[in-house]
Tab-separated table of C-alpha atoms and ligand atoms in Angstrom:
chain	number	residue	atom	x	y	z
I	168	UNK	CA	67.483	107.437	97.531
I	169	UNK	CA	66.410	111.009	97.085
I	170	UNK	CA	67.153	112.694	93.824
I	171	UNK	CA	65.443	116.007	93.405
I	172	UNK	CA	64.921	117.628	90.075
I	173	UNK	CA	65.447	121.319	90.451
I	174	UNK	CA	64.905	123.709	87.570
I	175	UNK	CA	68.225	125.336	86.713
I	176	UNK	CA	66.276	128.194	85.218
I	177	UNK	CA	63.235	128.695	87.348
I	178	UNK	CA	61.135	130.148	84.565
I	179	UNK	CA	61.784	127.308	82.139
I	180	UNK	CA	60.142	123.914	82.151
I	181	UNK	CA	62.323	122.513	79.379
I	182	UNK	CA	63.878	119.258	80.596
I	183	UNK	CA	67.305	120.240	79.317
I	184	UNK	CA	67.309	123.012	81.854
I	185	UNK	CA	66.838	120.651	84.779
I	186	UNK	CA	69.922	119.743	86.766
I	187	UNK	CA	70.077	116.704	88.982
I	188	UNK	CA	70.641	117.748	92.576
I	189	UNK	CA	71.811	115.486	95.336
I	190	UNK	CA	71.032	115.833	99.061
I	191	UNK	CA	73.457	115.308	101.921
I	192	UNK	CA	72.799	111.985	103.696
I	193	UNK	CA	76.042	111.228	105.581
I	194	UNK	CA	78.852	113.275	107.114
I	195	UNK	CA	82.028	111.711	108.521
I	196	UNK	CA	84.177	114.043	110.576
I	197	UNK	CA	86.510	113.698	113.556
I	198	UNK	CA	85.554	110.711	115.707
I	199	UNK	CA	82.889	109.783	113.134
I	200	UNK	CA	85.659	107.993	111.258
I	201	UNK	CA	86.382	105.932	114.387
I	202	UNK	CA	82.730	105.160	115.072
I	203	UNK	CA	81.236	104.711	111.608
I	204	UNK	CA	84.085	102.781	109.966
I	205	UNK	CA	85.388	99.291	110.834
I	206	UNK	CA	89.066	98.479	111.157
I	207	UNK	CA	90.132	95.665	108.819
I	208	UNK	CA	92.566	93.329	110.585
I	209	UNK	CA	92.972	90.562	108.008
I	210	UNK	CA	96.077	89.788	105.972
I	211	UNK	CA	96.668	92.472	103.353
I	212	UNK	CA	95.005	91.148	100.160
I	213	UNK	CA	97.696	92.892	98.092
I	214	UNK	CA	100.643	91.317	99.987
I	215	UNK	CA	102.041	94.541	101.425
I	216	UNK	CA	104.654	94.879	104.157
I	217	UNK	CA	101.957	95.926	106.638
I	218	UNK	CA	99.932	94.665	109.548
I	219	UNK	CA	96.485	96.256	109.586
I	220	UNK	CA	95.699	96.856	113.249
I	221	UNK	CA	92.443	96.876	115.213
I	222	UNK	CA	90.741	100.034	116.393
I	223	UNK	CA	92.004	99.590	119.949
I	224	UNK	CA	95.582	98.935	118.830
I	225	UNK	CA	95.415	101.897	116.444
I	226	UNK	CA	94.215	104.171	119.223
I	227	UNK	CA	96.666	102.822	121.804
I	228	UNK	CA	99.617	103.229	119.442
I	229	UNK	CA	98.580	106.647	118.172
I	230	UNK	CA	97.898	105.493	114.626
I	231	UNK	CA	94.251	106.668	114.465
I	232	UNK	CA	93.085	109.767	116.304
I	233	UNK	CA	91.384	113.147	116.039
I	234	UNK	CA	93.524	116.287	116.046
I	235	UNK	CA	92.044	119.779	115.739
I	236	UNK	CA	88.842	118.151	114.543
I	237	UNK	CA	90.581	116.286	111.723
I	238	UNK	CA	90.810	112.504	111.521
I	239	UNK	CA	94.404	111.245	111.314
I	240	UNK	CA	95.312	107.713	110.159
I	241	UNK	CA	99.004	106.884	110.044
I	242	UNK	CA	101.693	104.246	109.682
I	243	UNK	CA	103.937	103.316	112.633
I	244	UNK	CA	107.097	105.450	112.407
I	245	UNK	CA	109.082	104.255	115.420
I	246	UNK	CA	109.628	100.485	115.098
I	247	UNK	CA	112.566	98.877	113.307
I	248	UNK	CA	111.303	95.564	111.922
I	249	UNK	CA	112.954	92.181	111.660
I	250	UNK	CA	112.996	90.977	108.049
I	251	UNK	CA	111.652	87.621	109.205
I	252	UNK	CA	108.890	89.164	111.290
I	253	UNK	CA	105.583	90.883	110.598
I	254	UNK	CA	105.198	94.095	108.576
I	255	UNK	CA	104.761	97.683	109.711
I	256	UNK	CA	101.583	98.595	111.602
I	257	UNK	CA	99.121	100.497	109.446
I	258	UNK	CA	95.423	101.306	108.972
I	259	UNK	CA	92.691	100.019	106.701
I	260	UNK	CA	89.156	101.161	107.527
I	261	UNK	CA	85.876	100.526	105.738
I	262	UNK	CA	82.620	102.456	106.140
I	263	UNK	CA	79.897	100.483	107.869
I	264	UNK	CA	77.410	101.905	105.384
I	265	UNK	CA	77.187	101.254	101.654
I	266	UNK	CA	75.891	103.464	98.858
I	267	UNK	CA	74.661	102.776	95.333
I	268	UNK	CA	74.197	105.846	93.157
I	269	UNK	CA	75.637	108.774	95.058
I	270	UNK	CA	78.027	111.686	95.175
I	271	UNK	CA	80.856	111.617	97.706
I	272	UNK	CA	83.151	114.535	98.525
I	273	UNK	CA	86.485	113.955	100.263
I	274	UNK	CA	88.021	116.978	101.980
I	275	UNK	CA	91.606	115.852	102.639
I	276	UNK	CA	94.410	117.933	104.184
I	277	UNK	CA	97.343	115.533	103.921
I	278	UNK	CA	98.126	112.166	102.352
I	279	UNK	CA	100.952	109.626	102.689
I	280	UNK	CA	103.681	109.828	100.081
I	281	UNK	CA	107.224	108.696	99.429
I	282	UNK	CA	109.174	105.492	98.954
I	283	UNK	CA	107.224	102.269	99.669
I	284	UNK	CA	103.900	104.014	100.358
I	285	UNK	CA	100.672	103.021	98.618
I	286	UNK	CA	97.809	105.093	100.054
I	287	UNK	CA	94.266	104.725	98.751
I	288	UNK	CA	90.797	106.193	99.176
I	289	UNK	CA	88.382	104.010	97.267
I	290	UNK	CA	84.849	102.681	97.004
I	291	UNK	CA	84.413	98.930	96.792
I	292	UNK	CA	81.344	96.787	96.089
I	293	UNK	CA	80.712	93.287	97.424
I	294	UNK	CA	82.083	90.070	95.894
I	295	UNK	CA	84.974	91.806	94.170
I	296	UNK	CA	85.200	92.347	91.272
I	297	UNK	CA	81.464	91.714	90.748
I	298	UNK	CA	80.448	94.751	92.807
I	299	UNK	CA	83.053	97.012	91.179
I	300	UNK	CA	85.724	99.296	92.561
I	301	UNK	CA	86.343	103.028	92.128
I	302	UNK	CA	89.822	104.174	93.182
I	303	UNK	CA	89.630	107.900	93.850
I	304	UNK	CA	92.941	108.721	95.510
I	305	UNK	CA	95.706	106.256	94.763
I	306	UNK	CA	99.374	106.123	93.899
I	307	UNK	CA	102.699	104.597	94.905
I	308	UNK	CA	106.175	105.705	95.967
I	309	UNK	CA	107.046	109.158	94.579
I	310	UNK	CA	104.192	109.301	92.082
I	311	UNK	CA	103.568	112.876	90.895
I	312	UNK	CA	99.811	112.954	90.299
I	313	UNK	CA	96.724	110.987	91.230
I	314	UNK	CA	95.536	107.799	89.501
I	315	UNK	CA	91.768	107.303	89.285
I	316	UNK	CA	90.850	103.738	88.323
I	317	UNK	CA	87.823	101.485	87.877
I	318	UNK	CA	88.015	97.736	88.378
I	319	UNK	CA	85.090	95.556	87.258
I	320	UNK	CA	83.999	92.111	86.214
I	321	UNK	CA	84.002	91.320	82.471
I	322	UNK	CA	82.125	93.426	79.940
I	323	UNK	CA	83.199	96.938	80.895
I	324	UNK	CA	85.520	99.147	78.875
I	325	UNK	CA	85.964	102.850	78.242
I	326	UNK	CA	86.157	104.849	75.012
I	327	UNK	CA	89.555	106.418	74.234
I	328	UNK	CA	87.956	109.761	73.470
I	329	UNK	CA	86.141	111.274	76.425
I	330	UNK	CA	85.333	114.732	77.757
I	331	UNK	CA	87.727	114.932	80.677
I	332	UNK	CA	90.890	116.788	81.625
I	333	UNK	CA	92.770	113.640	82.699
I	334	UNK	CA	94.730	111.189	80.526
I	335	UNK	CA	93.641	107.561	80.217
I	336	UNK	CA	96.163	104.860	81.058
I	337	UNK	CA	93.975	101.844	80.255
I	338	UNK	CA	90.590	101.274	78.607
I	339	UNK	CA	89.686	97.759	79.789
I	340	UNK	CA	88.145	97.871	83.268
I	341	UNK	CA	87.789	94.085	83.541
I	342	UNK	CA	90.321	93.174	86.217
I	343	UNK	CA	90.760	89.606	84.933
I	344	UNK	CA	91.923	90.866	81.513
I	345	UNK	CA	94.462	93.438	82.672
I	346	UNK	CA	96.358	91.721	85.510
I	347	UNK	CA	94.133	93.895	87.664
I	348	UNK	CA	95.392	97.185	86.202
I	349	UNK	CA	91.827	98.309	85.500
I	350	UNK	CA	90.873	101.339	83.402
I	351	UNK	CA	92.809	104.254	84.815
I	352	UNK	CA	92.946	108.001	84.322
I	353	UNK	CA	95.842	110.168	85.493
I	354	UNK	CA	94.798	113.572	86.788
I	355	UNK	CA	96.910	116.204	85.025
I	356	UNK	CA	97.583	118.250	88.137
I	357	UNK	CA	100.730	117.966	90.252
I	358	UNK	CA	98.799	119.151	93.298
I	359	UNK	CA	96.524	116.082	93.109
I	360	UNK	CA	98.967	113.707	94.823
I	361	UNK	CA	101.888	113.400	97.218
I	362	UNK	CA	104.169	116.312	97.973
I	363	UNK	CA	102.342	118.640	95.595
I	364	UNK	CA	99.062	117.845	97.333
I	365	UNK	CA	100.486	118.198	100.849
I	366	UNK	CA	102.446	121.391	100.232
I	367	UNK	CA	99.220	122.972	99.105
I	368	UNK	CA	97.136	121.949	102.122
I	369	UNK	CA	95.458	119.163	100.153
I	370	UNK	CA	92.106	119.688	98.499
I	371	UNK	CA	88.818	118.093	97.542
I	372	UNK	CA	88.054	114.989	95.519
I	373	UNK	CA	84.499	114.311	94.416
I	374	UNK	CA	82.856	111.282	92.785
I	375	UNK	CA	79.488	111.257	91.075
I	376	UNK	CA	78.103	107.810	90.331
I	377	UNK	CA	74.864	107.604	88.333
I	378	UNK	CA	73.433	105.017	85.921
I	379	UNK	CA	75.017	106.752	82.985
I	380	UNK	CA	78.499	107.638	84.223
I	381	UNK	CA	81.081	107.839	86.972
I	382	UNK	CA	82.869	111.195	87.206
I	383	UNK	CA	85.755	112.244	89.454
I	384	UNK	CA	86.899	115.813	90.091
I	385	UNK	CA	89.867	117.183	92.020
I	386	UNK	CA	90.336	120.754	93.248
I	387	UNK	CA	93.497	121.850	95.043
I	388	UNK	CA	93.056	123.769	98.303
I	389	UNK	CA	94.078	127.025	96.610
I	390	UNK	CA	92.110	126.441	93.408
I	391	UNK	CA	90.017	129.408	92.308
I	392	UNK	CA	87.528	127.077	90.618
I	393	UNK	CA	86.417	124.905	93.531
I	394	UNK	CA	82.600	125.155	93.639
I	395	UNK	CA	81.465	126.821	96.868
I	396	UNK	CA	79.052	123.930	97.514
I	397	UNK	CA	82.070	121.566	97.467
I	398	UNK	CA	84.225	123.829	99.613
I	399	UNK	CA	81.398	124.180	102.146
I	400	UNK	CA	80.004	120.650	101.907
I	401	UNK	CA	76.586	122.164	101.211
I	402	UNK	CA	73.357	120.344	102.055
I	403	UNK	CA	72.395	120.159	98.381
I	404	UNK	CA	74.757	120.008	95.417
I	405	UNK	CA	74.554	120.154	91.622
I	406	UNK	CA	77.599	118.456	90.025
I	407	UNK	CA	76.178	119.427	86.620
I	408	UNK	CA	77.592	122.868	87.400
I	409	UNK	CA	81.088	121.698	88.348
I	410	UNK	CA	82.582	121.723	84.875
I	411	UNK	CA	84.529	119.089	82.955
I	412	UNK	CA	85.617	116.271	85.319
I	413	UNK	CA	89.208	115.125	85.675
I	414	UNK	CA	88.119	111.541	85.032
I	415	UNK	CA	84.987	110.537	83.106
I	416	UNK	CA	83.747	106.955	82.766
I	417	UNK	CA	80.601	106.831	80.607
I	418	UNK	CA	78.272	103.832	80.238
I	419	UNK	CA	78.926	103.597	76.469
I	420	UNK	CA	80.510	100.130	76.765
I	421	UNK	CA	79.868	99.517	80.434
I	422	UNK	CA	76.538	99.016	82.162
I	423	UNK	CA	77.322	101.030	85.305
I	424	UNK	CA	74.367	99.693	87.293
I	425	UNK	CA	75.235	96.045	86.629
I	426	UNK	CA	79.000	96.470	87.214
I	427	UNK	CA	78.779	98.572	90.378
I	428	UNK	CA	76.774	97.461	93.414
I	429	UNK	CA	76.384	99.027	96.850
I	430	UNK	CA	79.876	100.126	97.884
I	431	UNK	CA	81.817	100.820	101.071
I	432	UNK	CA	84.286	103.691	101.351
I	433	UNK	CA	87.736	102.310	102.183
I	434	UNK	CA	90.738	104.293	103.410
I	435	UNK	CA	94.045	102.459	103.730
I	436	UNK	CA	97.813	102.913	103.731
I	437	UNK	CA	99.651	99.977	102.236
I	438	UNK	CA	103.428	99.605	101.964
I	439	UNK	CA	105.144	97.730	99.119
I	440	UNK	CA	102.810	94.926	97.977
I	441	UNK	CA	101.633	94.182	94.470
I	442	UNK	CA	101.763	97.773	93.186
I	443	UNK	CA	104.187	99.859	95.299
I	444	UNK	CA	106.523	96.879	95.593
I	445	UNK	CA	106.609	96.054	91.893
I	446	UNK	CA	107.030	99.739	90.923
I	447	UNK	CA	109.623	100.390	93.636
I	448	UNK	CA	112.669	99.560	91.499
I	449	UNK	CA	111.770	102.158	88.879
I	450	UNK	CA	110.706	104.825	91.363
I	451	UNK	CA	114.131	106.203	92.320
I	452	UNK	CA	113.892	104.724	95.811
I	453	UNK	CA	116.860	103.028	97.517
I	454	UNK	CA	117.410	99.269	97.926
I	455	UNK	CA	114.444	96.945	98.069
I	456	UNK	CA	110.970	97.987	99.150
I	457	UNK	CA	110.597	95.548	102.052
I	458	UNK	CA	114.036	96.289	103.492
I	459	UNK	CA	113.383	100.039	103.226
I	460	UNK	CA	110.189	99.551	105.247
I	461	UNK	CA	111.924	97.315	107.785
I	462	UNK	CA	114.876	99.578	108.553
I	463	UNK	CA	113.611	103.158	108.153
I	464	UNK	CA	110.753	103.812	110.571
I	465	UNK	CA	111.300	107.582	110.634
I	466	UNK	CA	110.838	107.678	106.852
I	467	UNK	CA	107.129	107.075	107.517
I	468	UNK	CA	106.526	110.161	109.629
I	469	UNK	CA	104.723	111.793	106.706
I	470	UNK	CA	102.849	108.583	105.826
I	471	UNK	CA	99.522	109.776	107.163
I	472	UNK	CA	96.095	110.850	105.997
I	473	UNK	CA	94.378	113.851	107.529
I	474	UNK	CA	90.687	114.127	106.692
I	475	UNK	CA	88.671	117.271	107.401
I	476	UNK	CA	85.511	115.405	106.375
I	477	UNK	CA	83.815	113.070	103.940
I	478	UNK	CA	80.245	113.771	102.848
I	479	UNK	CA	77.923	111.532	100.893
I	480	UNK	CA	74.882	112.697	98.916
I	481	UNK	CA	71.995	110.692	97.496
B	117	LIG	C1	106.714	109.968	114.307
B	117	LIG	O1	105.624	110.785	113.927
B	117	LIG	C2	105.254	111.707	114.938
B	117	LIG	C3	103.980	112.397	114.472
B	117	LIG	O2	104.194	113.160	113.332
B	117	LIG	C4	106.382	112.690	115.171
B	117	LIG	O3	106.012	113.609	116.159
B	117	LIG	C5	107.620	111.912	115.584
B	117	LIG	O4	108.727	112.797	115.684
B	117	LIG	C6	107.949	110.807	114.597
B	117	LIG	N1	108.995	109.957	115.129
B	117	LIG	C7	110.118	109.705	114.477
B	117	LIG	C8	111.061	108.752	115.152
B	117	LIG	O5	110.401	110.206	113.391
């Protein structure tokens, strides 16, 4: 790992004026998502009404492809399903590479939304929950803004009072103590998720994971405060200059290094299952989640991710 110390004020040698910079190590763009990620084809661990298809099936059925340089991953929107048969074809991909301490920037143009959908962009360590999980983009049904959540093994919690713009929804990260709710933070920005995100051309999410904290930022496409190094995916970045994060998880009551191991980036679109399914009834959506998925293929036309790129810095 390369972490350069660059003087923020060139004439000063005072340590407080040094800002940690991170250097670009990995770029995923276009077909890079097809080549550098693996398609998960196992049974959905969260019991969704989906079948996660292989790379060849995804490509043959037009569920994973490159369009205008952007990577598209989508749910089948043409098949009416039998209630006794398998779920709707969808995508779950995992980066072949893992990262420990790092910064990742996700430049996303469109995300799935609407009844039954449960899209997620997350970073997951090995031997869950031992290796930890950081959910960066996640929500269900008609959720109005993004949920950022950590899931860990025991011994990790967050202080109620933190310097962040988001609102905490849980302070215990230990998944075994919270029915796997984890310690979440809602981003207070309607353009961070779903229709608000898509109508605005999406935006950028960034994660900084160090020994002392995990921070997550979101900037809408039309935000005037998106750092130019984020917008451009610069070769070297200084998150210390990015301002107050939307979600801040300090190491006060959580040893970050021991609760978070080397992690893969995962992108998936679930339907129903343990979160979207259980929240479906209170989401204003019609009927039952599984039957909605079975009988309304065209409702999933907007259930797709479009990624301009993902960049990782170390
Ligand atoms: C399915 O999605 C594709 C891609 O957006 C769209 O062109 C097509 O019209 C959709 N099909 C149905 C039946 O809605």
